[in-house]
Coordinates of C-alpha atoms and ligand atoms in Angstrom, one line a residue:
M1 CA 0.0 0.0 0.0
C2 CA 1.5 3.4 1.1
G3 CA -0.3 6.7 0.9
I4 CA 0.9 9.7 -1.2
V5 CA -0.1 13.3 -1.4
G6 CA 0.9 16.2 -3.6
Y7 CA -0.1 19.8 -3.5
T8 CA 0.4 22.9 -5.6
G9 CA -1.4 26.2 -4.6
T10 CA -1.2 29.1 -2.3
K11 CA -2.1 27.4 1.1
D12 CA 0.5 26.3 3.6
V13 CA 2.0 23.3 1.7
R14 CA 3.2 21.5 4.8
E15 CA -0.2 21.7 6.5
V16 CA -2.1 20.5 3.5
I17 CA 0.2 17.6 3.0
L18 CA 0.4 16.5 6.6
K19 CA -3.3 16.6 7.0
G20 CA -3.8 14.6 3.8
L21 CA -1.3 12.0 5.0
K22 CA -3.1 11.6 8.3
R23 CA -6.2 10.7 6.3
L24 CA -4.1 8.0 4.5
E25 CA -2.5 6.4 7.6
Y26 CA -4.8 3.4 7.1
R27 CA -2.6 2.6 4.1
G28 CA 0.5 2.2 6.2
Y29 CA 2.4 4.0 9.0
D30 CA 6.0 2.6 9.0
S31 CA 7.5 6.0 8.1
A32 CA 6.4 9.4 6.9
G33 CA 7.9 12.3 5.1
I34 CA 7.4 15.5 3.1
A35 CA 9.4 17.3 0.4
V36 CA 8.7 21.0 -0.3
R37 CA 10.3 23.0 -3.1
T38 CA 12.4 26.1 -2.1
D39 CA 14.7 28.3 -4.1
E40 CA 17.7 26.7 -2.4
G41 CA 16.7 23.2 -3.3
I42 CA 14.2 20.7 -2.1
Y43 CA 13.5 20.9 1.7
I44 CA 13.0 17.4 3.1
Q45 CA 11.8 15.9 6.4
K46 CA 11.3 12.2 6.8
K47 CA 11.4 9.7 9.6
K48 CA 10.6 6.2 10.7
G49 CA 7.3 6.1 12.6
R50 CA 4.0 8.0 12.3
I51 CA 3.2 11.3 10.7
D52 CA 2.8 12.9 14.1
D53 CA 6.5 11.9 14.8
L54 CA 7.7 14.3 12.1
S55 CA 9.2 17.4 13.7
R56 CA 7.1 20.6 13.7
E57 CA 10.1 22.7 12.7
E58 CA 9.3 25.6 10.4
V59 CA 9.3 24.7 6.7
P60 CA 10.1 27.5 4.3
K61 CA 6.8 28.5 2.8
R62 CA 6.6 27.5 -0.9
S63 CA 3.9 26.6 -3.2
A64 CA 4.4 22.9 -4.1
G65 CA 5.2 19.8 -2.2
I66 CA 4.7 16.0 -1.9
G67 CA 4.4 13.6 1.1
H68 CA 4.3 9.9 1.8
T69 CA 3.2 7.5 4.5
R70 CA 4.8 4.1 4.1
W71 CA 3.8 0.5 4.2
A72 CA 7.2 -1.1 3.9
T73 CA 7.8 -3.6 1.1
H74 CA 11.4 -3.4 0.0
G75 CA 13.6 -2.4 2.8
K76 CA 12.7 -2.3 6.5
P77 CA 11.0 0.7 8.1
S78 CA 13.8 3.2 8.8
D79 CA 14.7 6.9 8.4
E80 CA 16.7 6.0 5.3
N81 CA 14.0 4.0 3.6
A82 CA 11.4 6.7 4.3
H83 CA 10.1 8.6 1.2
P84 CA 10.4 11.2 -0.4
F85 CA 13.6 10.5 -2.2
L86 CA 16.0 13.0 -3.7
D87 CA 18.2 12.8 -6.8
C88 CA 21.9 13.4 -6.5
S89 CA 21.7 17.1 -7.1
N90 CA 18.8 17.8 -4.5
E91 CA 16.7 19.3 -7.3
L92 CA 14.2 16.5 -7.9
S93 CA 12.2 14.5 -5.5
I94 CA 9.6 11.7 -5.7
V95 CA 7.2 9.7 -3.7
H96 CA 6.0 6.2 -4.9
N97 CA 3.4 3.7 -4.0
G98 CA 3.8 0.2 -5.7
I99 CA 6.5 -2.2 -6.5
I100 CA 9.2 -1.8 -9.1
D101 CA 9.9 -5.4 -10.4
N102 CA 13.1 -4.6 -12.3
F103 CA 14.6 -2.2 -9.8
N104 CA 17.7 -4.3 -9.2
A105 CA 18.8 -4.2 -12.8
I106 CA 18.1 -0.4 -13.1
K107 CA 19.9 0.3 -9.8
D108 CA 23.1 -1.6 -10.9
E109 CA 23.1 0.4 -14.1
L110 CA 22.6 3.8 -12.3
V111 CA 25.3 3.0 -9.7
E112 CA 27.6 2.3 -12.6
K113 CA 26.9 5.7 -13.9
G114 CA 27.8 7.3 -10.6
H115 CA 24.4 7.7 -8.9
E116 CA 24.5 7.5 -5.1
F117 CA 21.6 5.6 -3.4
S118 CA 20.7 6.3 0.2
S119 CA 18.1 3.5 0.8
E120 CA 17.3 -0.1 0.2
T121 CA 14.0 0.6 -1.5
D122 CA 12.9 -0.2 -5.0
S123 CA 11.4 3.3 -5.2
E124 CA 14.6 5.3 -5.1
V125 CA 15.5 4.1 -8.7
I126 CA 12.7 6.3 -10.0
V127 CA 14.2 9.6 -8.8
H128 CA 17.7 8.7 -10.2
L129 CA 16.2 7.6 -13.5
L130 CA 14.3 11.0 -13.6
E131 CA 17.6 12.8 -13.0
E132 CA 19.2 10.8 -15.7
N133 CA 16.4 11.6 -18.2
Y134 CA 16.0 15.2 -17.2
E135 CA 16.8 17.7 -19.9
G136 CA 14.9 20.8 -18.7
D137 CA 11.4 19.3 -18.7
L138 CA 10.2 17.1 -15.8
L139 CA 7.2 15.8 -17.7
T140 CA 9.3 14.5 -20.6
A141 CA 11.7 13.0 -18.1
L142 CA 8.9 11.2 -16.3
K143 CA 7.6 9.8 -19.6
K144 CA 11.0 8.4 -20.4
T145 CA 11.4 7.0 -16.8
I146 CA 8.2 5.1 -16.8
R147 CA 9.1 3.4 -20.1
R148 CA 12.0 1.8 -18.2
I149 CA 10.2 0.6 -15.1
Q150 CA 8.1 -2.5 -14.8
G151 CA 5.7 -3.1 -12.0
S152 CA 3.1 -1.1 -10.3
Y153 CA 3.4 2.6 -9.4
A154 CA 1.7 5.8 -8.4
V155 CA 4.5 8.4 -8.6
V156 CA 4.4 12.1 -7.8
A157 CA 7.5 14.2 -8.6
V158 CA 8.4 17.8 -7.7
Q159 CA 11.3 19.9 -8.7
K160 CA 13.2 22.8 -7.3
D161 CA 12.5 25.3 -10.1
S162 CA 8.8 25.0 -10.6
D163 CA 5.4 24.9 -8.9
E164 CA 4.3 22.0 -11.1
L165 CA 3.9 18.4 -10.0
V166 CA 4.1 15.6 -12.5
V167 CA 2.4 12.2 -11.7
A168 CA 2.1 8.8 -13.3
R169 CA -0.1 5.8 -12.5
N170 CA 0.0 2.1 -13.3
Q171 CA -1.9 -0.4 -11.1
S172 CA -1.7 1.7 -7.9
P173 CA -4.4 4.3 -7.3
L174 CA -4.1 8.0 -7.8
V175 CA -6.7 10.7 -7.8
I176 CA -6.5 14.3 -8.6
G177 CA -8.3 16.9 -6.5
V178 CA -9.6 19.9 -8.4
G179 CA -9.6 23.3 -6.6
S180 CA -9.7 26.9 -7.4
Q181 CA -6.2 28.2 -8.0
E182 CA -4.9 24.9 -6.4
H183 CA -4.6 21.2 -7.2
F184 CA -4.0 18.1 -5.2
V185 CA -3.1 14.5 -5.9
A186 CA -3.4 11.6 -3.6
S187 CA -3.7 7.8 -3.3
D188 CA -7.2 8.1 -2.1
V189 CA -10.0 10.7 -1.7
P190 CA -10.0 11.0 2.1
A191 CA -6.7 13.0 1.7
L192 CA -8.6 15.6 -0.5
L193 CA -11.9 16.0 1.2
D194 CA -10.9 18.8 3.6
H195 CA -10.2 20.9 0.5
T196 CA -12.3 19.7 -2.4
K197 CA -15.0 17.2 -3.3
D198 CA -14.3 17.4 -7.0
V199 CA -11.9 14.7 -8.2
K200 CA -10.5 13.1 -11.3
Y201 CA -9.5 9.4 -11.1
L202 CA -6.4 8.6 -13.1
Q203 CA -6.4 5.4 -15.1
D204 CA -3.6 2.9 -15.7
G205 CA -1.0 4.4 -18.0
D206 CA -2.0 8.0 -17.3
I207 CA 0.5 10.8 -16.8
A208 CA -0.5 14.2 -15.6
R209 CA 0.9 17.7 -14.9
L210 CA -0.6 19.8 -12.2
S211 CA -0.1 23.5 -11.7
K212 CA -2.0 25.9 -9.5
E213 CA -4.1 26.9 -12.6
K214 CA -4.6 23.7 -14.5
V215 CA -4.4 19.9 -14.8
E216 CA -3.4 18.2 -18.0
I217 CA -3.6 14.4 -18.5
W218 CA -2.1 12.2 -21.1
D219 CA -3.2 8.6 -21.6
E220 CA -0.9 5.6 -22.2
K221 CA -0.7 6.4 -25.9
E222 CA 0.5 9.9 -24.8
D223 CA -2.7 11.5 -26.2
L224 CA -4.0 14.5 -24.2
V225 CA -7.3 13.3 -22.6
E226 CA -10.1 14.6 -20.4
R227 CA -10.9 12.6 -17.3
E228 CA -14.4 13.3 -16.0
T229 CA -14.6 15.4 -12.8
K230 CA -16.7 13.5 -10.2
N231 CA -18.3 15.1 -7.2
I232 CA -17.7 13.0 -4.1
K233 CA -20.6 12.7 -1.7
W234 CA -18.9 10.8 1.1
D235 CA -17.7 12.3 4.3
V236 CA -14.1 11.6 5.4
E237 CA -14.8 8.5 7.4
D238 CA -16.8 6.9 4.6
A239 CA -14.0 7.8 2.2
E240 CA -11.3 6.0 4.3
K241 CA -13.3 2.9 3.6
S242 CA -13.6 4.0 0.0
G243 CA -17.3 4.2 0.5
Y244 CA -17.6 0.6 1.9
E245 CA -19.6 0.4 5.1
H246 CA -16.9 -1.6 6.8
F247 CA -13.2 -2.2 6.4
M248 CA -13.9 -5.9 6.2
L249 CA -16.0 -5.5 3.1
K250 CA -13.4 -3.2 1.6
E251 CA -10.7 -5.7 2.3
I252 CA -12.7 -8.5 0.8
Y253 CA -13.0 -6.4 -2.3
E254 CA -9.2 -5.6 -2.3
Q255 CA -8.4 -9.3 -2.8
P256 CA -8.0 -9.2 -6.6
Q257 CA -5.4 -6.4 -6.2
A258 CA -3.8 -8.2 -3.2
I259 CA -3.4 -11.4 -5.2
H260 CA -2.0 -9.5 -8.1
E261 CA 0.5 -7.7 -5.9
S262 CA 1.6 -10.9 -4.2
I263 CA 2.3 -12.8 -7.4
L264 CA 4.0 -9.8 -9.1
G265 CA 7.6 -10.4 -9.6
R266 CA 7.4 -13.9 -8.1
L267 CA 6.1 -15.8 -11.1
T268 CA 9.3 -15.9 -13.1
S269 CA 11.3 -17.0 -10.2
F270 CA 10.7 -17.0 -6.4
E271 CA 13.7 -14.9 -5.3
D272 CA 12.5 -14.0 -1.8
I273 CA 14.8 -16.7 -0.3
D274 CA 17.7 -18.9 -1.5
L275 CA 15.8 -22.2 -1.4
S276 CA 18.9 -24.2 -2.3
K277 CA 20.3 -23.5 1.2
Y278 CA 17.6 -25.6 2.9
D279 CA 16.4 -29.2 3.2
F280 CA 12.7 -29.5 2.1
Q281 CA 12.4 -33.3 2.7
E282 CA 9.6 -32.5 5.1
V283 CA 7.8 -29.3 6.1
Q284 CA 5.7 -28.2 9.0
F285 CA 3.3 -25.3 9.1
I286 CA 2.6 -23.5 12.4
A287 CA 0.1 -20.7 13.0
C288 CA -3.1 -19.6 14.8
G289 CA -6.6 -19.1 13.7
T290 CA -7.1 -18.1 10.1
S291 CA -3.4 -18.3 9.4
A292 CA -3.5 -21.9 10.6
H293 CA -6.2 -22.6 8.2
A294 CA -4.0 -21.2 5.4
G295 CA -1.4 -23.8 6.7
Y296 CA -4.0 -26.6 6.5
V297 CA -4.8 -25.7 2.9
G298 CA -1.1 -25.4 2.3
R299 CA -0.5 -28.9 3.3
Y300 CA -2.6 -30.2 0.4
I301 CA -0.9 -27.8 -2.0
F302 CA 2.7 -28.8 -0.9
E303 CA 1.8 -32.5 -1.0
K304 CA 0.3 -32.3 -4.5
L305 CA 2.6 -29.8 -6.3
A306 CA 5.9 -30.6 -4.6
E307 CA 5.3 -34.1 -3.1
I308 CA 6.6 -32.8 0.2
P309 CA 5.1 -34.4 3.3
C310 CA 3.7 -31.8 5.6
T311 CA 2.3 -31.5 9.1
V312 CA 0.3 -28.6 10.5
E313 CA 0.4 -27.5 14.1
V314 CA -1.6 -24.8 15.9
S315 CA 1.1 -22.5 17.5
S316 CA -0.2 -22.8 21.1
E317 CA 0.0 -26.6 20.9
Y318 CA 3.3 -26.9 19.1
R319 CA 5.4 -26.9 22.3
Y320 CA 3.5 -29.9 23.6
T321 CA 4.4 -32.1 20.6
S322 CA 7.5 -34.2 20.8
P323 CA 10.3 -33.2 18.6
S324 CA 10.5 -35.6 15.6
D325 CA 13.7 -37.4 14.7
S326 CA 14.1 -35.3 11.7
T327 CA 14.0 -31.5 11.7
P328 CA 11.3 -30.4 9.3
F329 CA 11.6 -27.0 7.5
T330 CA 9.2 -24.9 9.5
I331 CA 7.0 -22.2 8.0
L332 CA 5.2 -19.9 10.4
F333 CA 2.2 -17.9 9.2
S334 CA 1.2 -14.7 10.9
Q335 CA -0.4 -11.7 9.2
S336 CA 0.5 -9.4 12.0
G337 CA 3.8 -11.0 12.8
E338 CA 3.0 -10.2 16.5
T339 CA 1.0 -13.2 17.6
L340 CA 2.8 -14.3 20.8
D341 CA 1.9 -18.0 20.4
T342 CA 3.4 -18.1 17.0
I343 CA 6.5 -16.2 18.0
A344 CA 7.0 -18.7 20.9
A345 CA 6.5 -21.5 18.4
A346 CA 9.2 -20.0 16.2
R347 CA 11.6 -20.0 19.1
E348 CA 10.8 -23.6 19.9
A349 CA 11.2 -24.7 16.3
K350 CA 14.7 -23.1 16.3
R351 CA 15.5 -24.7 19.6
R352 CA 14.7 -28.0 18.0
G353 CA 17.1 -27.3 15.2
C354 CA 14.6 -26.5 12.4
N355 CA 15.2 -23.9 9.8
T356 CA 12.4 -21.4 10.0
L357 CA 10.6 -19.1 7.6
A358 CA 7.9 -16.6 8.5
V359 CA 5.2 -15.5 6.1
T360 CA 3.9 -12.2 7.3
N361 CA 2.1 -9.1 6.1
V362 CA 3.9 -6.6 8.3
M363 CA 7.4 -5.6 7.5
D364 CA 9.9 -5.8 10.4
S365 CA 7.3 -7.2 12.7
S366 CA 8.5 -9.2 15.8
I367 CA 8.4 -12.6 14.2
T368 CA 10.8 -11.5 11.5
R369 CA 13.5 -11.3 14.1
E370 CA 13.0 -14.9 15.3
V371 CA 13.4 -16.7 12.0
D372 CA 16.0 -17.5 9.4
E373 CA 13.9 -16.2 6.4
V374 CA 11.0 -14.0 5.8
V375 CA 8.5 -13.8 2.9
Y376 CA 6.1 -10.9 2.9
T377 CA 2.6 -11.2 1.6
Q378 CA 1.6 -8.0 -0.2
A379 CA -1.9 -7.6 1.0
G380 CA -1.5 -4.0 2.3
P381 CA -2.7 -3.1 5.8
E382 CA -5.7 -5.1 7.1
I383 CA -7.8 -3.1 9.5
G384 CA -10.9 -5.3 10.0
V385 CA -10.2 -7.7 12.9
A386 CA -11.3 -10.7 10.8
A387 CA -8.5 -11.8 8.5
T388 CA -9.6 -11.9 4.8
K389 CA -7.1 -10.7 2.2
T390 CA -4.1 -11.8 4.4
F391 CA -5.4 -15.4 4.3
T392 CA -5.7 -15.2 0.5
T393 CA -2.2 -13.9 0.1
Q394 CA -0.7 -16.4 2.5
V395 CA -2.2 -19.2 0.4
I396 CA -0.8 -17.4 -2.7
I397 CA 2.7 -17.6 -1.2
I398 CA 2.2 -21.3 -0.6
Y399 CA 1.3 -21.9 -4.3
L400 CA 4.3 -20.0 -5.4
L401 CA 6.6 -21.8 -3.1
A402 CA 5.2 -25.2 -3.9
I403 CA 5.5 -24.6 -7.6
E404 CA 9.1 -23.5 -7.2
L405 CA 9.9 -26.5 -5.0
G406 CA 8.0 -28.9 -7.3
L407 CA 10.1 -27.7 -10.2
R408 CA 13.3 -28.0 -8.4
K409 CA 12.4 -31.5 -7.3
G410 CA 11.3 -32.5 -10.8
V411 CA 7.8 -33.3 -9.6
L412 CA 6.5 -30.6 -12.0
N413 CA 7.9 -30.1 -15.5
K414 CA 8.0 -26.6 -17.0
N415 CA 4.7 -27.0 -18.8
K416 CA 2.8 -28.1 -15.8
A417 CA 4.3 -25.3 -13.7
E418 CA 3.4 -22.8 -16.4
R419 CA -0.2 -24.1 -16.4
Y420 CA -0.4 -23.5 -12.6
K421 CA 1.1 -20.1 -13.0
D422 CA -1.3 -19.1 -15.7
E423 CA -4.2 -20.0 -13.5
L424 CA -2.6 -17.9 -10.7
R425 CA -2.6 -15.0 -13.1
R426 CA -6.3 -15.6 -13.8
L427 CA -7.4 -15.7 -10.2
P428 CA -7.9 -11.9 -9.6
R429 CA -10.4 -11.8 -12.4
K430 CA -12.2 -14.9 -11.1
V431 CA -12.4 -13.4 -7.6
E432 CA -13.9 -10.2 -9.2
R433 CA -16.6 -12.3 -10.8
I434 CA -17.6 -13.7 -7.4
L435 CA -17.6 -10.1 -5.9
D436 CA -19.9 -9.1 -8.8
D437 CA -22.3 -11.7 -7.5
K438 CA -22.6 -10.3 -4.0
D439 CA -26.3 -9.9 -4.2
K440 CA -26.8 -13.5 -5.0
I441 CA -24.6 -14.5 -2.1
E442 CA -26.2 -12.1 0.3
A443 CA -29.6 -13.7 -0.5
M444 CA -28.4 -16.9 1.2
T445 CA -27.8 -15.3 4.5
E446 CA -31.4 -14.6 5.4
R447 CA -31.6 -18.2 6.7
L448 CA -28.2 -18.2 8.3
A449 CA -29.1 -15.1 10.3
K450 CA -32.0 -17.0 11.9
A451 CA -29.9 -20.1 12.7
R452 CA -28.5 -21.0 16.1
D453 CA -26.0 -23.5 14.7
V454 CA -24.5 -23.9 11.2
F455 CA -22.3 -26.6 9.8
F456 CA -19.7 -26.1 7.1
V457 CA -18.5 -29.4 5.5
G458 CA -15.8 -30.1 2.9
R459 CA -13.4 -32.7 1.8
N460 CA -9.8 -32.8 0.9
I461 CA -8.3 -29.3 0.2
N462 CA -11.7 -27.7 0.9
Y463 CA -12.0 -29.3 4.4
P464 CA -9.8 -26.5 5.9
V465 CA -11.9 -24.0 4.0
A466 CA -14.9 -25.3 5.8
L467 CA -13.0 -24.6 9.1
E468 CA -12.3 -21.1 8.0
G469 CA -15.9 -20.4 6.9
A470 CA -17.1 -21.5 10.3
L471 CA -14.5 -19.4 12.1
K472 CA -15.5 -16.3 10.1
L473 CA -19.2 -16.8 10.8
K474 CA -18.6 -17.3 14.5
E475 CA -16.3 -14.4 15.1
I476 CA -18.2 -11.7 13.3
A477 CA -21.9 -12.8 13.2
Y478 CA -21.8 -14.6 16.6
V479 CA -23.6 -17.5 15.1
H480 CA -22.3 -20.8 16.4
A481 CA -20.7 -22.7 13.5
A482 CA -18.5 -25.8 13.1
G483 CA -16.4 -27.0 10.2
Y484 CA -16.3 -30.7 9.6
P485 CA -14.8 -33.1 7.1
A486 CA -18.0 -34.1 5.2
G487 CA -17.4 -37.8 5.9
E488 CA -17.3 -37.2 9.6
M489 CA -20.8 -35.8 10.0
K490 CA -22.3 -39.2 10.3
H491 CA -20.0 -40.1 13.2
G492 CA -21.8 -37.8 15.7
P493 CA -22.8 -34.3 14.4
F494 CA -25.8 -35.9 12.5
A495 CA -27.6 -35.9 15.8
L496 CA -27.8 -32.1 15.6
L497 CA -29.3 -31.9 12.1
T498 CA -32.8 -30.5 12.0
K499 CA -34.8 -28.4 9.6
D500 CA -33.3 -25.4 11.5
T501 CA -29.7 -26.4 11.1
P502 CA -28.3 -25.1 7.8
V503 CA -25.3 -26.9 6.3
I504 CA -23.0 -25.3 3.9
A505 CA -21.4 -27.9 1.7
L506 CA -18.3 -27.2 -0.4
A507 CA -18.5 -29.4 -3.5
I508 CA -15.6 -29.3 -5.9
K509 CA -15.2 -31.6 -8.9
D510 CA -12.1 -33.4 -7.8
H511 CA -11.7 -37.0 -6.9
T512 CA -13.9 -36.5 -3.8
F513 CA -16.9 -35.1 -5.7
E514 CA -19.0 -38.3 -5.9
K515 CA -18.6 -38.9 -2.1
M516 CA -19.5 -35.3 -1.5
L517 CA -22.7 -35.7 -3.5
G518 CA -23.5 -38.7 -1.3
N519 CA -22.9 -36.6 1.9
I520 CA -25.1 -33.8 0.6
G521 CA -27.9 -36.3 -0.1
E522 CA -27.6 -37.7 3.4
I523 CA -27.8 -34.2 5.0
A524 CA -30.8 -33.3 2.8
A525 CA -32.5 -36.5 3.9
R526 CA -32.4 -35.1 7.5
D527 CA -34.3 -32.1 6.3
S528 CA -31.5 -29.7 7.0
P529 CA -31.3 -26.8 4.6
V530 CA -28.3 -27.5 2.3
M531 CA -26.4 -24.6 0.7
V532 CA -23.7 -25.7 -1.7
I533 CA -20.7 -23.7 -2.8
G534 CA -18.7 -25.3 -5.6
D535 CA -18.5 -26.3 -9.2
E536 CA -21.6 -26.2 -11.4
D537 CA -23.5 -29.5 -11.4
K538 CA -27.0 -30.6 -12.2
E539 CA -27.2 -33.1 -9.4
V540 CA -26.1 -30.5 -6.9
K541 CA -28.9 -28.2 -8.1
K542 CA -31.4 -31.0 -7.5
L543 CA -30.1 -31.9 -4.0
S544 CA -29.6 -28.5 -2.5
D545 CA -31.8 -25.7 -1.3
Y546 CA -29.4 -23.2 -2.6
A547 CA -26.3 -23.4 -4.8
Y548 CA -23.6 -20.9 -5.7
F549 CA -21.2 -22.0 -8.5
I550 CA -17.7 -20.5 -8.5
P551 CA -15.9 -19.6 -11.8
E552 CA -14.2 -22.6 -13.3
T553 CA -10.7 -23.3 -12.0
L554 CA -8.4 -26.3 -11.3
P555 CA -9.5 -28.0 -8.1
I556 CA -6.2 -27.1 -6.4
F557 CA -7.1 -23.4 -6.7
S558 CA -10.7 -23.8 -5.6
P559 CA -10.1 -22.9 -1.9
L560 CA -9.3 -19.3 -2.7
L561 CA -12.5 -18.8 -4.7
V562 CA -14.7 -20.8 -2.3
N563 CA -13.3 -18.9 0.6
V564 CA -14.2 -15.5 -0.9
V565 CA -17.8 -16.7 -1.0
L566 CA -17.7 -17.8 2.6
Q567 CA -16.2 -14.4 3.6
L568 CA -19.2 -12.7 2.0
I569 CA -21.6 -15.1 3.7
A570 CA -20.1 -14.3 7.1
Y571 CA -20.1 -10.6 6.4
F572 CA -23.7 -10.4 5.2
T573 CA -25.0 -12.6 8.0
A574 CA -23.2 -10.3 10.6
Y575 CA -24.6 -7.3 8.8
R576 CA -28.2 -8.6 9.0
L577 CA -27.7 -9.2 12.7
G578 CA -26.3 -5.7 13.2
Q579 CA -23.0 -6.8 14.7
D580 CA -19.9 -4.6 15.1
I581 CA -18.2 -6.2 12.1
D582 CA -14.8 -4.5 12.1
K583 CA -14.4 -4.9 15.9
P584 CA -16.0 -8.1 17.0
R585 CA -16.4 -8.4 20.8
N586 CA -13.6 -9.8 22.9
L587 CA -11.2 -10.0 19.9
A588 CA -8.1 -8.0 18.8
K589 CA -6.2 -7.7 15.6
S590 CA -2.9 -8.7 17.2
V591 CA -3.0 -11.3 20.0
T592 CA 0.1 -10.6 22.0
V593 CA -0.6 -12.8 25.0
E594 CA -0.1 -16.6 25.2
Ligands
F6R1 C1 -9.6 -14.6 12.4 C2 -8.3 -14.0 12.7 C3 -7.5 -14.7 13.7 C4 -6.0 -14.6 13.3 C5 -5.1 -15.2 14.4 C6 -3.7 -15.2 14.0 O1 -10.3 -13.9 11.4 O2 -8.0 -13.0 12.2 O3 -7.9 -16.0 13.9 O4 -5.8 -15.3 12.1 O5 -5.3 -14.4 15.6 O6 -3.2 -13.9 13.7 P1 -1.9 -13.6 12.9 O7 -2.1 -14.2 11.6 O8 -1.7 -12.2 13.0 O9 -0.8 -14.4 13.6

């Protein structure tokens, strides 16, 4: 994520930018900084920590500036890695949100030419490329610069000698605020609403130049274009949620982007860690709650794609297991990186001699200091207490790792691996199709909101998804729910089935499908309402009271799609019941007690 703000006009630049950044803190708060143009050069203030930690020292009053609040991706949170960045002559400065895939190659080239870098970030290459391309016109320099960079970016640049800002966008959001004798640019509208409600959304490939008087926009073909000015009706709080009523819903809707960001740069080769250093004969996954469910799904993925035997442990129980004779490679999942049970498990795994890897969403979080290796999901900050997009991106990392290890072990050949990678690329679009069906999914929840108990059943790789669906419903709707392997229902829980006990059955057309159909029939025979989520099938339609069919995919990828449906089911049930969705009672986003 990261939030960026730019301003050109006659107000106090520093105040406008800092206030705007405060409104974007939900996008990250690892560090903050501003750059303001002055006749002597660019005045810069930046620091690890929050916007309020920036010093209040007087800034020379000038009419253009940029600011940034960071969600660290490349390079830990630190003063050096904070934006904005300066070129070597202190005349140009930029802020960036996104990920530059080819920054290593560009950096090597620029260092060779004598550029001095002050940070470990991917973003800093942009300002040095700008400097390299600058021949008196910043806009032309930016056009040349973005032709060189691959990846996602929202960039805003300012220079010493002009009140103009130039900006570019590709796959990271950027919106222009239109004022009278002033213009703004930001990652999101909340940063603008104190000053204007008239905005222009930039599109991928757009480049723009902003001055006090006017805004000019060019599209990806470099044709001058008009982008419609829209009047925003939201207040600031609505706008922080991009108009969604809850952060949870917003985060559910951010999943296509989160998947995209997480696979970006990792599909050609998984370079986050040097895999050849470690022994992957056997792997264990350790985590809590939703992250543990990602681990359970991961076990099936690793076993199928890389033929690596896996065990999964809940963090708080790991210490009570006996160390095995071998020392399995240990992967700990924690979106926050602060869950004390998981941190304690990481220490214990090390004590037992295991090599450890943490998969987390928070740069430099506590768990990163306990393990040998770290892989970051790229979900952006998750504010709703219920984990949604971080689960999805944890599972994405598991696919990427398993494909890489499967290739190395010769379990997958190149063609097969490519087939899986192609499907990964298609997943964001498929998730969008499910999100477009939200009204259909919402309709299912009328019955669930009246239920006292709900069962979720699945088989094989969708059994852990049933566990996750039940957890989401419990924690945000406060409806008692249990996830079961479908075949286990007849060994006890059948006693609870009545016409008032809905069962959500996950039916995917893999080698378990026929058995699942049998289970659905058995449940329907007990008069329980059956709601099926899965692959399209006539028999399912006949047997169920309600069926939602996911977009076609390979069975191994079905958990991600099915789970998005279950997230929406939990959300809309909780909504009907009027629960406090983003802050469920008795729960916290980071659980720092054992
Ligand atoms: C459920 C949920 C929790 C977390 C668990 C672990 O929606 O969010 O079950 O998954 O507390 O948290 P992390 O992943 O931060 O270690």
